[in-house]
Short mmCIF file of C-alpha atoms in Angstrom, two decimals:
data_model
loop_
_atom_site.label_atom_id
_atom_site.label_comp_id
_atom_site.label_asym_id
_atom_site.label_seq_id
_atom_site.Cartn_x
_atom_site.Cartn_y
_atom_site.Cartn_z
CA MET A 111 -57.73 249.79 37.42
CA ILE A 112 -59.32 250.05 40.88
CA GLN A 113 -56.77 249.59 43.66
CA ALA A 114 -57.49 247.52 46.75
CA ARG A 115 -57.02 250.58 48.95
CA ASP A 116 -59.89 252.27 47.13
CA MET A 117 -62.34 249.42 47.82
CA SER A 118 -64.62 249.02 50.81
CA SER A 119 -64.43 245.98 53.09
CA ALA A 120 -67.62 244.59 51.55
CA GLU A 121 -66.21 244.98 48.02
CA LEU A 122 -62.97 243.26 49.07
CA ALA A 123 -64.91 240.38 50.61
CA ALA A 124 -66.97 239.98 47.44
CA LEU A 125 -63.80 240.00 45.32
CA LEU A 126 -62.17 237.33 47.51
CA ALA A 127 -65.33 235.21 47.29
CA PHE A 128 -65.29 235.55 43.50
CA HIS A 129 -61.67 234.38 43.32
CA ALA A 130 -62.41 231.47 45.67
CA GLU A 131 -65.33 230.33 43.50
CA ALA A 132 -63.04 230.52 40.46
CA GLY A 133 -60.55 228.22 42.17
CA VAL A 134 -57.89 230.86 42.96
CA GLU A 135 -56.54 229.81 46.34
CA TRP A 136 -52.82 230.53 46.43
CA LEU A 137 -50.60 233.51 45.62
CA VAL A 138 -48.04 232.63 42.97
CA GLU A 139 -45.43 235.12 44.19
CA ASP A 140 -44.93 237.02 47.43
CA ASP A 141 -43.68 240.13 45.60
CA PRO A 142 -45.20 241.85 42.53
CA ILE A 143 -43.53 241.13 39.19
CA ASP A 144 -43.37 243.51 36.22
CA ARG A 145 -44.54 241.05 33.56
CA ILE A 146 -44.18 243.61 30.76
CA ALA A 147 -40.50 244.22 31.56
CA ALA A 148 -39.90 240.48 31.93
CA PHE A 149 -41.46 239.83 28.51
CA ALA A 150 -39.33 242.56 26.90
CA ALA A 151 -36.15 241.09 28.40
CA GLU A 152 -37.09 237.61 27.20
CA LYS A 153 -37.79 238.91 23.69
CA ALA A 154 -34.41 240.70 23.58
CA ALA A 155 -32.63 237.52 24.70
CA ARG A 156 -34.29 235.53 21.91
CA GLN A 157 -33.19 238.10 19.32
CA VAL A 158 -29.58 237.85 20.52
CA ALA A 159 -29.64 234.05 20.49
CA ARG A 160 -31.24 233.75 17.02
CA PRO A 161 -28.16 234.74 14.90
CA ALA A 162 -25.99 232.21 16.73
CA ALA A 163 -28.54 229.47 16.09
CA ASP A 164 -28.78 230.41 12.39
CA THR A 165 -24.95 230.29 12.05
CA GLN A 166 -24.82 226.88 13.70
CA ALA A 167 -27.50 225.53 11.38
CA THR A 168 -25.66 226.88 8.33
CA ASN A 169 -22.36 225.27 9.28
CA ALA A 170 -23.96 221.91 10.20
CA PRO A 171 -23.21 219.01 7.80
CA ALA A 172 -25.97 218.04 5.41
CA ARG A 173 -28.12 215.11 6.54
CA SER A 174 -27.92 211.92 4.51
CA LEU A 175 -30.88 210.97 2.44
CA PRO A 176 -32.51 207.54 2.85
CA GLY A 177 -30.59 204.93 0.85
CA ARG A 178 -27.29 206.89 1.08
CA GLY A 179 -26.02 205.87 4.47
CA ALA A 180 -28.88 207.22 6.56
CA THR A 181 -30.31 205.08 9.32
CA PRO A 182 -33.81 203.89 8.37
CA PRO A 183 -36.55 205.27 10.61
CA SER A 184 -37.45 201.74 11.80
CA GLU A 185 -33.91 201.27 13.18
CA ARG A 186 -33.55 204.62 14.91
CA GLN A 187 -33.53 204.56 18.70
CA PRO A 188 -36.37 206.59 20.22
CA THR A 189 -35.26 209.59 22.23
CA ARG A 190 -36.47 209.79 25.80
CA ALA A 191 -37.32 213.13 27.38
CA GLN A 192 -35.07 213.80 30.36
CA PRO A 193 -36.40 215.53 33.48
CA ALA A 194 -34.86 218.85 34.38
CA GLN A 195 -32.05 218.77 36.92
CA GLY A 196 -33.39 218.94 40.45
CA SER A 197 -37.03 218.38 39.45
CA ALA A 198 -38.95 215.80 41.45
CA LEU A 199 -40.73 213.06 39.55
CA PRO A 200 -44.38 212.64 40.57
CA ALA A 201 -45.33 209.58 42.57
CA ILE A 202 -47.04 206.93 40.46
CA PRO A 203 -49.89 205.01 42.12
CA ASP A 204 -49.32 201.27 41.93
CA GLU A 205 -50.07 198.01 43.71
CA ASN A 206 -47.61 198.86 46.47
CA ALA A 207 -49.53 202.04 47.30
CA ILE A 208 -52.84 200.15 47.30
CA ALA A 209 -51.38 197.51 49.62
CA GLU A 210 -50.02 200.23 51.91
CA ALA A 211 -53.46 201.88 52.05
CA ARG A 212 -55.12 198.55 52.83
CA PHE A 213 -52.67 197.84 55.64
CA ALA A 214 -53.12 201.32 57.13
CA ALA A 215 -56.92 201.03 56.98
CA GLU A 216 -57.14 197.54 58.45
CA SER A 217 -54.77 198.47 61.27
CA ALA A 218 -57.18 201.15 62.56
CA ARG A 219 -59.54 200.03 65.33
CA SER A 220 -61.65 203.19 65.48
CA LEU A 221 -62.65 206.10 63.27
CA ALA A 222 -60.26 208.31 65.25
CA GLU A 223 -57.35 205.93 64.56
CA LEU A 224 -58.35 205.71 60.91
CA LYS A 225 -58.43 209.51 60.63
CA THR A 226 -54.86 209.63 61.98
CA ALA A 227 -53.77 206.90 59.56
CA ILE A 228 -55.27 208.68 56.53
CA GLU A 229 -53.71 212.00 57.53
CA ALA A 230 -50.30 210.28 57.78
CA PHE A 231 -50.69 208.47 54.44
CA THR A 232 -48.37 209.85 51.75
CA SER A 233 -48.67 207.41 48.83
CA CYS A 234 -51.51 209.10 46.94
CA ASN A 235 -50.81 211.92 44.48
CA LEU A 236 -53.98 213.74 45.47
CA LYS A 237 -52.68 214.56 48.92
CA THR A 238 -49.79 216.63 47.56
CA SER A 239 -52.10 219.34 46.19
CA ALA A 240 -54.85 219.26 48.83
CA ARG A 241 -55.00 221.50 51.86
CA SER A 242 -57.22 219.28 54.04
CA THR A 243 -57.86 215.58 54.64
CA ILE A 244 -61.58 214.79 54.82
CA THR A 245 -62.72 211.80 56.91
CA ALA A 246 -65.89 210.65 58.66
CA GLU A 247 -67.55 213.08 61.07
CA GLY A 248 -70.68 212.93 63.22
CA THR A 249 -71.84 210.76 66.08
CA GLY A 250 -73.64 208.20 63.95
CA THR A 251 -76.32 207.83 66.62
CA ALA A 252 -79.01 207.70 63.93
CA GLY A 253 -77.38 204.66 62.33
CA ILE A 254 -77.16 206.32 58.91
CA MET A 255 -74.12 207.28 56.86
CA VAL A 256 -74.01 209.88 54.09
CA ILE A 257 -71.22 209.42 51.55
CA GLY A 258 -70.30 211.86 48.80
CA PRO A 259 -67.69 211.60 46.03
CA MET A 260 -64.67 213.82 46.79
CA PRO A 261 -64.06 217.16 48.53
CA ASN A 262 -64.54 220.37 46.54
CA ALA A 263 -62.88 223.75 47.03
CA ASP A 264 -65.17 224.69 49.93
CA ASP A 265 -64.54 221.37 51.70
CA ASP A 266 -60.79 221.64 51.20
CA ARG A 267 -60.78 225.18 52.56
CA GLU A 268 -62.99 224.45 55.57
CA GLY A 269 -61.63 220.96 56.32
CA GLN A 270 -65.13 219.45 56.42
CA ALA A 271 -67.21 217.42 53.99
CA PHE A 272 -70.15 219.22 52.39
CA SER A 273 -69.23 222.83 53.16
CA GLY A 274 -70.48 225.92 51.37
CA ARG A 275 -73.81 226.09 49.53
CA ALA A 276 -73.92 222.35 48.87
CA GLY A 277 -73.43 221.71 52.58
CA LEU A 278 -76.26 224.05 53.53
CA LEU A 279 -78.57 222.24 51.13
CA LEU A 280 -77.52 218.86 52.55
CA ASP A 281 -78.34 220.15 56.03
CA ARG A 282 -81.85 221.01 54.83
CA MET A 283 -82.22 217.61 53.16
CA LEU A 284 -81.30 215.81 56.37
CA SER A 285 -83.54 218.05 58.43
CA ALA A 286 -86.47 217.18 56.16
CA ILE A 287 -86.24 213.54 57.29
CA GLY A 288 -85.60 214.34 60.93
CA GLN A 289 -81.81 214.00 60.86
CA SER A 290 -78.83 216.31 61.12
CA ARG A 291 -75.14 216.47 60.35
CA GLU A 292 -74.43 215.60 63.98
CA SER A 293 -76.70 212.55 64.22
CA ALA A 294 -75.43 210.98 60.98
CA THR A 295 -71.93 209.95 59.90
CA ILE A 296 -70.84 212.06 56.92
CA THR A 297 -67.79 211.48 54.72
CA THR A 298 -66.47 211.29 51.16
CA ILE A 299 -64.99 208.42 49.14
CA ILE A 300 -61.83 210.37 48.32
CA PRO A 301 -60.19 212.07 51.34
CA TRP A 302 -58.43 214.76 49.29
CA ARG A 303 -59.66 217.31 46.76
CA PRO A 304 -58.37 216.52 43.24
CA PRO A 305 -56.65 219.46 41.51
CA GLY A 306 -59.17 221.63 39.68
CA ASP A 307 -61.99 219.40 40.96
CA ARG A 308 -61.19 216.83 38.27
CA MET A 309 -62.40 213.24 38.56
CA PRO A 310 -60.00 210.89 40.37
CA SER A 311 -58.10 208.46 38.16
CA GLY A 312 -58.56 204.70 38.38
CA PRO A 313 -55.36 204.16 40.42
CA GLU A 314 -56.22 207.05 42.74
CA THR A 315 -59.66 205.58 43.33
CA ALA A 316 -58.18 202.14 44.02
CA ILE A 317 -55.77 203.61 46.58
CA CYS A 318 -58.59 205.38 48.43
CA ARG A 319 -61.01 202.42 48.38
CA PRO A 320 -59.63 200.71 51.54
CA PHE A 321 -60.12 203.93 53.51
CA ILE A 322 -63.81 204.42 52.72
CA GLU A 323 -64.57 200.72 53.14
CA ARG A 324 -62.91 200.77 56.55
CA GLN A 325 -64.89 203.87 57.52
CA ILE A 326 -68.11 202.01 56.74
CA ALA A 327 -66.97 198.92 58.65
CA LEU A 328 -66.04 200.95 61.74
CA ALA A 329 -69.14 203.18 61.68
CA GLU A 330 -71.44 200.14 61.20
CA PRO A 331 -74.40 202.12 59.80
CA ARG A 332 -77.76 200.49 59.24
CA LEU A 333 -78.37 202.52 56.06
CA VAL A 334 -76.15 204.47 53.67
CA LEU A 335 -77.22 207.44 51.54
CA VAL A 336 -74.96 207.70 48.48
CA LEU A 337 -74.75 211.09 46.77
CA GLY A 338 -73.99 211.68 43.10
CA ASN A 339 -72.85 209.88 39.95
CA TYR A 340 -69.30 209.02 40.99
CA ALA A 341 -70.28 207.65 44.40
CA ALA A 342 -73.16 205.57 42.99
CA ARG A 343 -70.94 204.01 40.31
CA PHE A 344 -68.19 203.41 42.88
CA PHE A 345 -70.41 201.41 45.24
CA PHE A 346 -72.79 199.75 42.78
CA GLY A 347 -70.25 198.86 40.09
CA GLU A 348 -72.51 200.17 37.32
CA THR A 349 -71.97 202.77 34.61
CA GLY A 350 -75.40 204.40 34.49
CA THR A 351 -76.11 208.01 35.40
CA ILE A 352 -77.43 208.98 38.80
CA HIS A 353 -80.90 209.31 37.27
CA ALA A 354 -80.79 205.60 36.41
CA LEU A 355 -79.17 204.50 39.69
CA ARG A 356 -81.10 206.62 42.19
CA GLY A 357 -84.00 205.53 44.36
CA LYS A 358 -83.18 201.80 44.45
CA TRP A 359 -82.02 199.80 47.45
CA ARG A 360 -78.84 197.79 47.04
CA ASP A 361 -76.54 195.92 49.38
CA ILE A 362 -72.95 197.09 49.60
CA GLY A 363 -70.20 195.31 51.50
CA ALA A 364 -67.22 196.69 53.38
CA GLY A 365 -64.87 194.61 55.50
CA GLY A 366 -67.42 191.91 56.20
CA HIS A 367 -70.11 194.50 56.97
CA THR A 368 -73.08 194.49 54.56
CA VAL A 369 -75.40 197.46 54.59
CA GLN A 370 -78.35 198.64 52.53
CA ALA A 371 -77.68 201.72 50.44
CA MET A 372 -79.67 204.11 48.27
CA ALA A 373 -78.30 206.69 45.84
CA THR A 374 -79.73 210.11 45.14
CA LEU A 375 -78.60 213.34 43.52
CA HIS A 376 -75.72 215.30 45.01
CA PRO A 377 -76.66 218.68 46.52
CA GLN A 378 -74.36 220.38 43.99
CA GLU A 379 -76.38 218.80 41.17
CA LEU A 380 -79.58 220.07 42.77
CA LEU A 381 -78.17 223.59 42.93
CA ALA A 382 -77.39 223.42 39.22
CA ALA A 383 -80.75 221.86 38.30
CA PRO A 384 -83.38 222.82 40.91
CA ALA A 385 -86.08 220.93 39.01
CA SER A 386 -84.42 217.69 40.13
CA LYS A 387 -85.19 218.45 43.76
CA ALA A 388 -88.51 216.63 43.35
CA LEU A 389 -86.62 213.42 42.51
CA ALA A 390 -84.31 213.84 45.49
CA TRP A 391 -87.31 214.42 47.75
CA MET A 392 -88.86 211.13 46.60
CA ASP A 393 -85.59 209.35 47.41
CA LEU A 394 -85.39 210.95 50.84
CA LEU A 395 -88.95 209.87 51.64
CA ALA A 396 -88.11 206.28 50.66
CA PHE A 397 -84.92 206.44 52.70
CA SER A 398 -86.80 207.79 55.72
CA GLU A 399 -89.45 205.09 55.40
CA ARG A 400 -86.80 202.36 55.47
CA GLU A 401 -85.04 204.11 58.35
CA ASN A 402 -88.17 204.34 60.54
CA PRO A 403 -90.60 201.69 59.25
CA VAL A 404 -92.83 201.74 62.33
CA GLN A 405 -93.04 205.51 62.59
CA ASN A 406 -93.71 205.92 58.86
CA GLY A 407 -96.06 202.98 58.67
#
């Protein structure tokens, strides 16, 4: 095995990048552990415990057969698994958490206040495993808002929506229609990265809904560009794929603020399927035409 001390700085950087792409972000232990010795000790302990268990089973009274005093299966009380001593039960999203999120969102009078409120919010399971809280960024001077689904590993690590390769592609997409990350308002529906980049559950989505709706209401964009399957279904209330939902204008409402929105493919989807870039380019042209009707007319 090649040791770290035998690797160059470039090789170490490449190895760290590989682990980051694979989702390895935290060290499990501060000190090295001899797993082989630990396995041998565990195996020896099982061998010592096995004779005692066999003796106990031999001396145990025989179980009654059905019809001879045994309790019928239908009348037996189900056993309930007990949590280990000292273990913390996970928080369960419920109506109280949704109401708390709604109150925190509606109490904010600016995007800065809302960012503080979301960072202080503790009633969503997703926050416990995320490193960063992602909220709206950008000046919004262009009057457009770009909304993605949820942060990924790059976003969580950098503390910014659309980081990494997907972020670079989004920058090029915005530049193609005369916009930039600074001139737009950019955010995600879910403020925290789900573990393993899984899809958020229904309750988790419901808890986060007041936050994204309040971001839209406070930013007051003229147009919204929605990126990806999850985001399109979230806003449009439909179950189709992004290929069926893209390229069409729809009205979405948030806190009394109605805005026109169009969905297109997420930059990550375009990286995986470059042939779809032609579809995204058509959507961007239509979005730009609606954004600057006089200039494009």
